[in-house]
C-alpha atoms as an extended CHARMM CRD file, in Angstrom:
* protein
*
       207  EXT
         1         1  UNK       CA             20.3860000000       87.5380000000      -49.8140000000  PROA      1               0.0000000000
         2         2  UNK       CA             19.3570000000       85.3020000000      -52.7250000000  PROA      2               0.0000000000
         3         3  UNK       CA             21.8350000000       84.6080000000      -55.5090000000  PROA      3               0.0000000000
         4         4  UNK       CA             21.1710000000       86.8680000000      -58.5160000000  PROA      4               0.0000000000
         5         5  UNK       CA             22.4620000000       87.2370000000      -62.0800000000  PROA      5               0.0000000000
         6         6  UNK       CA             24.4240000000       83.9720000000      -62.2800000000  PROA      6               0.0000000000
         7         7  UNK       CA             25.8370000000       82.2340000000      -65.3810000000  PROA      7               0.0000000000
         8         8  UNK       CA             26.8130000000       78.5620000000      -65.1230000000  PROA      8               0.0000000000
         9         9  UNK       CA             28.4080000000       77.4240000000      -68.3850000000  PROA      9               0.0000000000
        10        10  UNK       CA             30.7950000000       74.9390000000      -69.9830000000  PROA      10              0.0000000000
        11        11  UNK       CA             31.1690000000       72.6660000000      -66.9560000000  PROA      11              0.0000000000
        12        12  UNK       CA             31.4210000000       68.8700000000      -66.8710000000  PROA      12              0.0000000000
        13        13  UNK       CA             29.7800000000       67.3890000000      -63.7860000000  PROA      13              0.0000000000
        14        14  UNK       CA             30.5680000000       63.6840000000      -63.6280000000  PROA      14              0.0000000000
        15        15  UNK       CA             29.3460000000       61.1250000000      -61.0680000000  PROA      15              0.0000000000
        16        16  UNK       CA             28.2130000000       63.5560000000      -58.3840000000  PROA      16              0.0000000000
        17        17  UNK       CA             26.9510000000       61.2400000000      -55.6180000000  PROA      17              0.0000000000
        18        18  UNK       CA             23.7690000000       63.2400000000      -54.8660000000  PROA      18              0.0000000000
        19        19  UNK       CA             22.7370000000       65.8280000000      -57.4950000000  PROA      19              0.0000000000
        20        20  UNK       CA             24.8930000000       67.2520000000      -60.2220000000  PROA      20              0.0000000000
        21        21  UNK       CA             23.6120000000       70.7460000000      -59.3930000000  PROA      21              0.0000000000
        22        22  UNK       CA             21.0430000000       71.9330000000      -56.8280000000  PROA      22              0.0000000000
        23        23  UNK       CA             19.4040000000       75.3650000000      -56.7280000000  PROA      23              0.0000000000
        24        24  UNK       CA             17.3970000000       76.1610000000      -53.6020000000  PROA      24              0.0000000000
        25        25  UNK       CA             17.3280000000       79.9530000000      -53.7970000000  PROA      25              0.0000000000
        26        26  UNK       CA             18.1160000000       82.4980000000      -56.5000000000  PROA      26              0.0000000000
        27        27  UNK       CA             16.8690000000       84.4080000000      -59.5060000000  PROA      27              0.0000000000
        28        28  UNK       CA             18.0410000000       85.3870000000      -62.9970000000  PROA      28              0.0000000000
        29        29  UNK       CA             20.2000000000       82.2910000000      -63.4470000000  PROA      29              0.0000000000
        30        30  UNK       CA             21.3760000000       80.8460000000      -66.7740000000  PROA      30              0.0000000000
        31        31  UNK       CA             22.6510000000       77.2640000000      -67.0080000000  PROA      31              0.0000000000
        32        32  UNK       CA             24.0510000000       76.8670000000      -70.5180000000  PROA      32              0.0000000000
        33        33  UNK       CA             26.2130000000       74.3330000000      -72.3120000000  PROA      33              0.0000000000
        34        34  UNK       CA             27.0880000000       71.9930000000      -69.4430000000  PROA      34              0.0000000000
        35        35  UNK       CA             27.3970000000       68.2090000000      -69.3090000000  PROA      35              0.0000000000
        36        36  UNK       CA             25.7730000000       66.2190000000      -66.5050000000  PROA      36              0.0000000000
        37        37  UNK       CA             27.0500000000       62.6420000000      -66.5400000000  PROA      37              0.0000000000
        38        38  UNK       CA             26.0550000000       59.7350000000      -64.2320000000  PROA      38              0.0000000000
        39        39  UNK       CA             24.5580000000       61.9380000000      -61.5160000000  PROA      39              0.0000000000
        40        40  UNK       CA             23.7100000000       60.0890000000      -58.3060000000  PROA      40              0.0000000000
        41        41  UNK       CA             25.2980000000       56.8150000000      -59.3650000000  PROA      41              0.0000000000
        42        42  UNK       CA             27.3470000000       54.6410000000      -57.0660000000  PROA      42              0.0000000000
        43        43  UNK       CA             31.0380000000       53.9600000000      -57.6000000000  PROA      43              0.0000000000
        44        44  UNK       CA             33.5990000000       51.7370000000      -55.9040000000  PROA      44              0.0000000000
        45        45  UNK       CA             34.4250000000       54.6340000000      -53.5700000000  PROA      45              0.0000000000
        46        46  UNK       CA             31.0620000000       56.3460000000      -53.0470000000  PROA      46              0.0000000000
        47        47  UNK       CA             27.4270000000       55.3020000000      -52.7710000000  PROA      47              0.0000000000
        48        48  UNK       CA             24.8540000000       57.4590000000      -54.5460000000  PROA      48              0.0000000000
        49        49  UNK       CA             22.3010000000       59.1700000000      -52.3110000000  PROA      49              0.0000000000
        50        50  UNK       CA             18.8760000000       60.7490000000      -52.9430000000  PROA      50              0.0000000000
        51        51  UNK       CA             17.5880000000       62.7130000000      -54.7900000000  PROA      51              0.0000000000
        52        52  UNK       CA             20.0970000000       61.5530000000      -57.4900000000  PROA      52              0.0000000000
        53        53  UNK       CA             19.0630000000       63.9560000000      -60.2830000000  PROA      53              0.0000000000
        54        54  UNK       CA             21.3610000000       65.8340000000      -62.6210000000  PROA      54              0.0000000000
        55        55  UNK       CA             19.7680000000       69.2230000000      -61.8280000000  PROA      55              0.0000000000
        56        56  UNK       CA             17.3660000000       69.8440000000      -58.9360000000  PROA      56              0.0000000000
        57        57  UNK       CA             15.4880000000       73.1320000000      -58.4150000000  PROA      57              0.0000000000
        58        58  UNK       CA             13.8660000000       72.8340000000      -55.0020000000  PROA      58              0.0000000000
        59        59  UNK       CA             13.3690000000       75.8190000000      -52.6830000000  PROA      59              0.0000000000
        60        60  UNK       CA             12.4440000000       75.0860000000      -49.0900000000  PROA      60              0.0000000000
        61        61  UNK       CA              8.7600000000       75.5890000000      -48.2660000000  PROA      61              0.0000000000
        62        62  UNK       CA              7.2050000000       74.3390000000      -45.0580000000  PROA      62              0.0000000000
        63        63  UNK       CA              3.9090000000       74.8350000000      -43.2350000000  PROA      63              0.0000000000
        64        64  UNK       CA              2.7840000000       77.4400000000      -45.7420000000  PROA      64              0.0000000000
        65        65  UNK       CA              5.9750000000       79.4960000000      -45.4190000000  PROA      65              0.0000000000
        66        66  UNK       CA              8.1920000000       80.0660000000      -48.4620000000  PROA      66              0.0000000000
        67        67  UNK       CA             11.6130000000       80.1920000000      -46.8500000000  PROA      67              0.0000000000
        68        68  UNK       CA             13.3590000000       80.2330000000      -50.2290000000  PROA      68              0.0000000000
        69        69  UNK       CA             12.3600000000       81.3190000000      -53.7520000000  PROA      69              0.0000000000
        70        70  UNK       CA             13.7880000000       80.2400000000      -57.1110000000  PROA      70              0.0000000000
        71        71  UNK       CA             12.5840000000       82.1640000000      -60.1660000000  PROA      71              0.0000000000
        72        72  UNK       CA             13.5960000000       83.1550000000      -63.6860000000  PROA      72              0.0000000000
        73        73  UNK       CA             16.0330000000       80.3620000000      -64.5040000000  PROA      73              0.0000000000
        74        74  UNK       CA             16.9890000000       79.3390000000      -68.0620000000  PROA      74              0.0000000000
        75        75  UNK       CA             18.4270000000       75.8430000000      -68.5830000000  PROA      75              0.0000000000
        76        76  UNK       CA             19.5580000000       75.4310000000      -72.1790000000  PROA      76              0.0000000000
        77        77  UNK       CA             21.9670000000       73.5850000000      -74.4820000000  PROA      77              0.0000000000
        78        78  UNK       CA             22.9940000000       71.0710000000      -71.8180000000  PROA      78              0.0000000000
        79        79  UNK       CA             23.6990000000       67.3510000000      -72.1720000000  PROA      79              0.0000000000
        80        80  UNK       CA             22.3870000000       64.8780000000      -69.5960000000  PROA      80              0.0000000000
        81        81  UNK       CA             23.0180000000       61.1630000000      -69.5390000000  PROA      81              0.0000000000
        82        82  UNK       CA             23.2650000000       58.3030000000      -67.1050000000  PROA      82              0.0000000000
        83        83  UNK       CA             21.4790000000       59.9280000000      -64.1470000000  PROA      83              0.0000000000
        84        84  UNK       CA             20.3190000000       57.4980000000      -61.4660000000  PROA      84              0.0000000000
        85        85  UNK       CA             16.7850000000       58.8520000000      -60.8000000000  PROA      85              0.0000000000
        86        86  UNK       CA             16.1330000000       61.5150000000      -63.4340000000  PROA      86              0.0000000000
        87        87  UNK       CA             17.5090000000       64.3530000000      -65.4810000000  PROA      87              0.0000000000
        88        88  UNK       CA             16.2070000000       67.7990000000      -64.4950000000  PROA      88              0.0000000000
        89        89  UNK       CA             13.5150000000       68.4820000000      -61.8940000000  PROA      89              0.0000000000
        90        90  UNK       CA             11.7130000000       71.6900000000      -60.9530000000  PROA      90              0.0000000000
        91        91  UNK       CA              9.8480000000       71.4060000000      -57.6640000000  PROA      91              0.0000000000
        92        92  UNK       CA              8.3830000000       74.8130000000      -56.7290000000  PROA      92              0.0000000000
        93        93  UNK       CA             10.5430000000       77.0300000000      -58.9460000000  PROA      93              0.0000000000
        94        94  UNK       CA              8.7350000000       79.7920000000      -60.8730000000  PROA      94              0.0000000000
        95        95  UNK       CA              9.3690000000       80.8940000000      -64.4610000000  PROA      95              0.0000000000
        96        96  UNK       CA             11.8050000000       78.0870000000      -65.2190000000  PROA      96              0.0000000000
        97        97  UNK       CA             12.6390000000       77.4120000000      -68.8890000000  PROA      97              0.0000000000
        98        98  UNK       CA             14.2230000000       74.2170000000      -70.2200000000  PROA      98              0.0000000000
        99        99  UNK       CA             15.2020000000       74.4960000000      -73.8780000000  PROA      99              0.0000000000
       100       100  UNK       CA             17.4240000000       72.7640000000      -76.4350000000  PROA      100             0.0000000000
       101       101  UNK       CA             18.7740000000       70.2050000000      -73.9860000000  PROA      101             0.0000000000
       102       102  UNK       CA             19.8110000000       66.6880000000      -75.0100000000  PROA      102             0.0000000000
       103       103  UNK       CA             18.3980000000       64.2240000000      -72.4890000000  PROA      103             0.0000000000
       104       104  UNK       CA             18.4710000000       60.5160000000      -71.6920000000  PROA      104             0.0000000000
       105       105  UNK       CA             16.2540000000       60.9020000000      -68.6280000000  PROA      105             0.0000000000
       106       106  UNK       CA             13.2330000000       62.7960000000      -67.3290000000  PROA      106             0.0000000000
       107       107  UNK       CA             12.5160000000       66.5060000000      -67.1560000000  PROA      107             0.0000000000
       108       108  UNK       CA              9.9540000000       66.9230000000      -64.3560000000  PROA      108             0.0000000000
       109       109  UNK       CA              8.0920000000       69.9510000000      -63.0550000000  PROA      109             0.0000000000
       110       110  UNK       CA              5.4680000000       70.5880000000      -60.4130000000  PROA      110             0.0000000000
       111       111  UNK       CA              4.0790000000       73.3720000000      -58.2080000000  PROA      111             0.0000000000
       112       112  UNK       CA              5.2810000000       75.8480000000      -60.8020000000  PROA      112             0.0000000000
       113       113  UNK       CA              4.0070000000       78.9670000000      -62.5400000000  PROA      113             0.0000000000
       114       114  UNK       CA              5.0690000000       80.2990000000      -65.9310000000  PROA      114             0.0000000000
       115       115  UNK       CA              7.4790000000       77.4610000000      -66.6880000000  PROA      115             0.0000000000
       116       116  UNK       CA              8.3520000000       76.0960000000      -70.1320000000  PROA      116             0.0000000000
       117       117  UNK       CA              9.7930000000       72.8170000000      -71.4630000000  PROA      117             0.0000000000
       118       118  UNK       CA             10.5180000000       73.3650000000      -75.1540000000  PROA      118             0.0000000000
       119       119  UNK       CA             12.6080000000       72.0620000000      -78.0330000000  PROA      119             0.0000000000
       120       120  UNK       CA             14.4370000000       69.4070000000      -76.0310000000  PROA      120             0.0000000000
       121       121  UNK       CA             15.4640000000       66.0140000000      -77.4070000000  PROA      121             0.0000000000
       122       122  UNK       CA             14.9040000000       62.8710000000      -75.3480000000  PROA      122             0.0000000000
       123       123  UNK       CA             16.2350000000       59.4780000000      -76.4140000000  PROA      123             0.0000000000
       124       124  UNK       CA             15.8660000000       56.5850000000      -74.0130000000  PROA      124             0.0000000000
       125       125  UNK       CA             19.0310000000       54.4810000000      -73.5350000000  PROA      125             0.0000000000
       126       126  UNK       CA             16.8050000000       51.6200000000      -72.3780000000  PROA      126             0.0000000000
       127       127  UNK       CA             16.2320000000       52.1480000000      -68.6570000000  PROA      127             0.0000000000
       128       128  UNK       CA             14.2680000000       55.3980000000      -68.4010000000  PROA      128             0.0000000000
       129       129  UNK       CA             10.4840000000       55.3710000000      -67.9440000000  PROA      129             0.0000000000
       130       130  UNK       CA              9.1220000000       58.8170000000      -68.8320000000  PROA      130             0.0000000000
       131       131  UNK       CA             10.5600000000       61.6980000000      -70.8390000000  PROA      131             0.0000000000
       132       132  UNK       CA              8.4970000000       64.6260000000      -69.5050000000  PROA      132             0.0000000000
       133       133  UNK       CA              6.6920000000       64.4900000000      -66.1800000000  PROA      133             0.0000000000
       134       134  UNK       CA              4.3660000000       67.4970000000      -66.3140000000  PROA      134             0.0000000000
       135       135  UNK       CA              3.1750000000       67.6230000000      -62.7330000000  PROA      135             0.0000000000
       136       136  UNK       CA              3.6810000000       65.8000000000      -59.4730000000  PROA      136             0.0000000000
       137       137  UNK       CA              0.1370000000       64.4270000000      -58.8600000000  PROA      137             0.0000000000
       138       138  UNK       CA              0.3800000000       65.6110000000      -55.2650000000  PROA      138             0.0000000000
       139       139  UNK       CA             -2.1490000000       63.7990000000      -53.0540000000  PROA      139             0.0000000000
       140       140  UNK       CA             -2.7600000000       66.9990000000      -51.1050000000  PROA      140             0.0000000000
       141       141  UNK       CA             -4.7170000000       68.2330000000      -54.1030000000  PROA      141             0.0000000000
       142       142  UNK       CA             -2.8480000000       71.4000000000      -54.9950000000  PROA      142             0.0000000000
       143       143  UNK       CA             -4.6930000000       73.1980000000      -57.7500000000  PROA      143             0.0000000000
       144       144  UNK       CA             -4.3470000000       76.2000000000      -59.9870000000  PROA      144             0.0000000000
       145       145  UNK       CA             -3.0440000000       78.4200000000      -57.2190000000  PROA      145             0.0000000000
       146       146  UNK       CA              0.2650000000       76.5200000000      -57.4790000000  PROA      146             0.0000000000
       147       147  UNK       CA              0.1930000000       75.3840000000      -61.1120000000  PROA      147             0.0000000000
       148       148  UNK       CA             -0.7460000000       77.5830000000      -64.0500000000  PROA      148             0.0000000000
       149       149  UNK       CA              0.5050000000       79.1980000000      -67.2370000000  PROA      149             0.0000000000
       150       150  UNK       CA              2.9600000000       76.3870000000      -68.0300000000  PROA      150             0.0000000000
       151       151  UNK       CA              3.8640000000       75.0940000000      -71.5180000000  PROA      151             0.0000000000
       152       152  UNK       CA              5.3910000000       71.9060000000      -72.9320000000  PROA      152             0.0000000000
       153       153  UNK       CA              6.0590000000       72.1400000000      -76.6630000000  PROA      153             0.0000000000
       154       154  UNK       CA              8.3790000000       71.3780000000      -79.5610000000  PROA      154             0.0000000000
       155       155  UNK       CA             10.0470000000       68.4190000000      -77.8560000000  PROA      155             0.0000000000
       156       156  UNK       CA             11.2690000000       65.2800000000      -79.6300000000  PROA      156             0.0000000000
       157       157  UNK       CA             10.8130000000       62.0820000000      -77.6230000000  PROA      157             0.0000000000
       158       158  UNK       CA             11.9750000000       58.6080000000      -78.6770000000  PROA      158             0.0000000000
       159       159  UNK       CA             11.5760000000       55.2080000000      -77.0640000000  PROA      159             0.0000000000
       160       160  UNK       CA             10.1270000000       55.7330000000      -73.5610000000  PROA      160             0.0000000000
       161       161  UNK       CA              7.4360000000       53.7700000000      -71.7330000000  PROA      161             0.0000000000
       162       162  UNK       CA              5.5960000000       57.0930000000      -71.4030000000  PROA      162             0.0000000000
       163       163  UNK       CA              6.3770000000       60.0460000000      -73.6210000000  PROA      163             0.0000000000
       164       164  UNK       CA              4.6180000000       62.7380000000      -71.5650000000  PROA      164             0.0000000000
       165       165  UNK       CA              2.7920000000       62.1650000000      -68.2760000000  PROA      165             0.0000000000
       166       166  UNK       CA              0.4160000000       65.0740000000      -67.5800000000  PROA      166             0.0000000000
       167       167  UNK       CA             -0.5640000000       65.2850000000      -63.8950000000  PROA      167             0.0000000000
       168       168  UNK       CA             -1.0980000000       68.9380000000      -62.9770000000  PROA      168             0.0000000000
       169       169  UNK       CA             -3.5680000000       71.6560000000      -63.9710000000  PROA      169             0.0000000000
       170       170  UNK       CA             -2.7750000000       74.6590000000      -66.0970000000  PROA      170             0.0000000000
       171       171  UNK       CA             -0.5190000000       73.1690000000      -68.7930000000  PROA      171             0.0000000000
       172       172  UNK       CA             -0.5790000000       73.8270000000      -72.5550000000  PROA      172             0.0000000000
       173       173  UNK       CA              0.9370000000       70.7280000000      -74.1610000000  PROA      173             0.0000000000
       174       174  UNK       CA              1.4310000000       71.1020000000      -77.9100000000  PROA      174             0.0000000000
       175       175  UNK       CA              3.5420000000       70.5070000000      -80.9960000000  PROA      175             0.0000000000
       176       176  UNK       CA              5.5850000000       67.6420000000      -79.5570000000  PROA      176             0.0000000000
       177       177  UNK       CA              6.7670000000       64.6470000000      -81.6110000000  PROA      177             0.0000000000
       178       178  UNK       CA              6.6230000000       61.3400000000      -79.7410000000  PROA      178             0.0000000000
       179       179  UNK       CA              7.9960000000       58.2160000000      -81.4210000000  PROA      179             0.0000000000
       180       180  UNK       CA              7.9910000000       54.5560000000      -80.3750000000  PROA      180             0.0000000000
       181       181  UNK       CA              6.7120000000       55.0740000000      -76.8340000000  PROA      181             0.0000000000
       182       182  UNK       CA              4.4330000000       52.6930000000      -74.9290000000  PROA      182             0.0000000000
       183       183  UNK       CA              2.0780000000       55.6010000000      -74.1960000000  PROA      183             0.0000000000
       184       184  UNK       CA              2.4690000000       58.8100000000      -76.1270000000  PROA      184             0.0000000000
       185       185  UNK       CA              0.6200000000       61.0570000000      -73.6630000000  PROA      185             0.0000000000
       186       186  UNK       CA             -0.8850000000       59.8430000000      -70.3970000000  PROA      186             0.0000000000
       187       187  UNK       CA             -3.2600000000       62.0000000000      -68.3290000000  PROA      187             0.0000000000
       188       188  UNK       CA             -3.9620000000       61.7200000000      -64.6020000000  PROA      188             0.0000000000
       189       189  UNK       CA             -5.8670000000       64.1470000000      -62.3450000000  PROA      189             0.0000000000
       190       190  UNK       CA             -5.3590000000       67.1700000000      -64.5650000000  PROA      190             0.0000000000
       191       191  UNK       CA             -7.7370000000       69.9850000000      -65.4860000000  PROA      191             0.0000000000
       192       192  UNK       CA             -7.7980000000       73.3740000000      -67.1860000000  PROA      192             0.0000000000
       193       193  UNK       CA             -5.1680000000       72.2050000000      -69.6670000000  PROA      193             0.0000000000
       194       194  UNK       CA             -4.7870000000       71.9360000000      -73.4410000000  PROA      194             0.0000000000
       195       195  UNK       CA             -3.4070000000       69.0400000000      -75.4900000000  PROA      195             0.0000000000
       196       196  UNK       CA             -3.0960000000       70.0170000000      -79.1480000000  PROA      196             0.0000000000
       197       197  UNK       CA             -1.1400000000       69.5920000000      -82.3650000000  PROA      197             0.0000000000
       198       198  UNK       CA              1.1040000000       66.7620000000      -81.1420000000  PROA      198             0.0000000000
       199       199  UNK       CA              2.4080000000       63.9430000000      -83.3850000000  PROA      199             0.0000000000
       200       200  UNK       CA              2.5330000000       60.4290000000      -81.9630000000  PROA      200             0.0000000000
       201       201  UNK       CA              4.1680000000       57.7710000000      -84.1510000000  PROA      201             0.0000000000
       202       202  UNK       CA              4.7240000000       54.0080000000      -83.8260000000  PROA      202             0.0000000000
       203       203  UNK       CA              7.4500000000       52.7180000000      -86.1390000000  PROA      203             0.0000000000
       204       204  UNK       CA              8.0000000000       49.3600000000      -84.4480000000  PROA      204             0.0000000000
       205       205  UNK       CA              4.6350000000       47.6590000000      -84.9040000000  PROA      205             0.0000000000
       206       206  UNK       CA              3.0370000000       45.6570000000      -82.0930000000  PROA      206             0.0000000000
       207       207  UNK       CA             -0.1800000000       43.8630000000      -81.2970000000  PROA      207             0.0000000000
């Protein structure tokens, strides 16, 4: 029986060697007001091991069979910093919302329907590459049957190599503010998407 009606709140998850929190099956889950610190990093007593994200949503699918389902999850008001590989990732969860989180590392999503990344703040400490990875650019060519009705909006992004990397179909990307990034928005192999009303600012100069 899948987990249902779960609240995860006010926890400090520090130096988990793999992921800070993994969700592989469940619905109607709220993750609110937690701190994820140094997820997946190595210490003198423990070596970090993959995937090394702060929060990983990843149900098991194989050979066309959905063995597990994750849907209707709200991730809000959390703090993430120091993660080894990335902040929060949604791989095959449906109706996942990330909102009002304070991030040093990536929020990534792919093979998802009805998911939202909104009103988060990303500030690069100096070693993170991309703030929002909107799609996985899967070489198998998954299309709109696995990616549609997703939104990325209202986010504040400062100081990344790439602000937003758009790689999947079916995404409405709007009203984000991207400051001092090498590339504000980069597009690869996407279609049936909208990019509108974003603000991209360079305050540092350059050639």
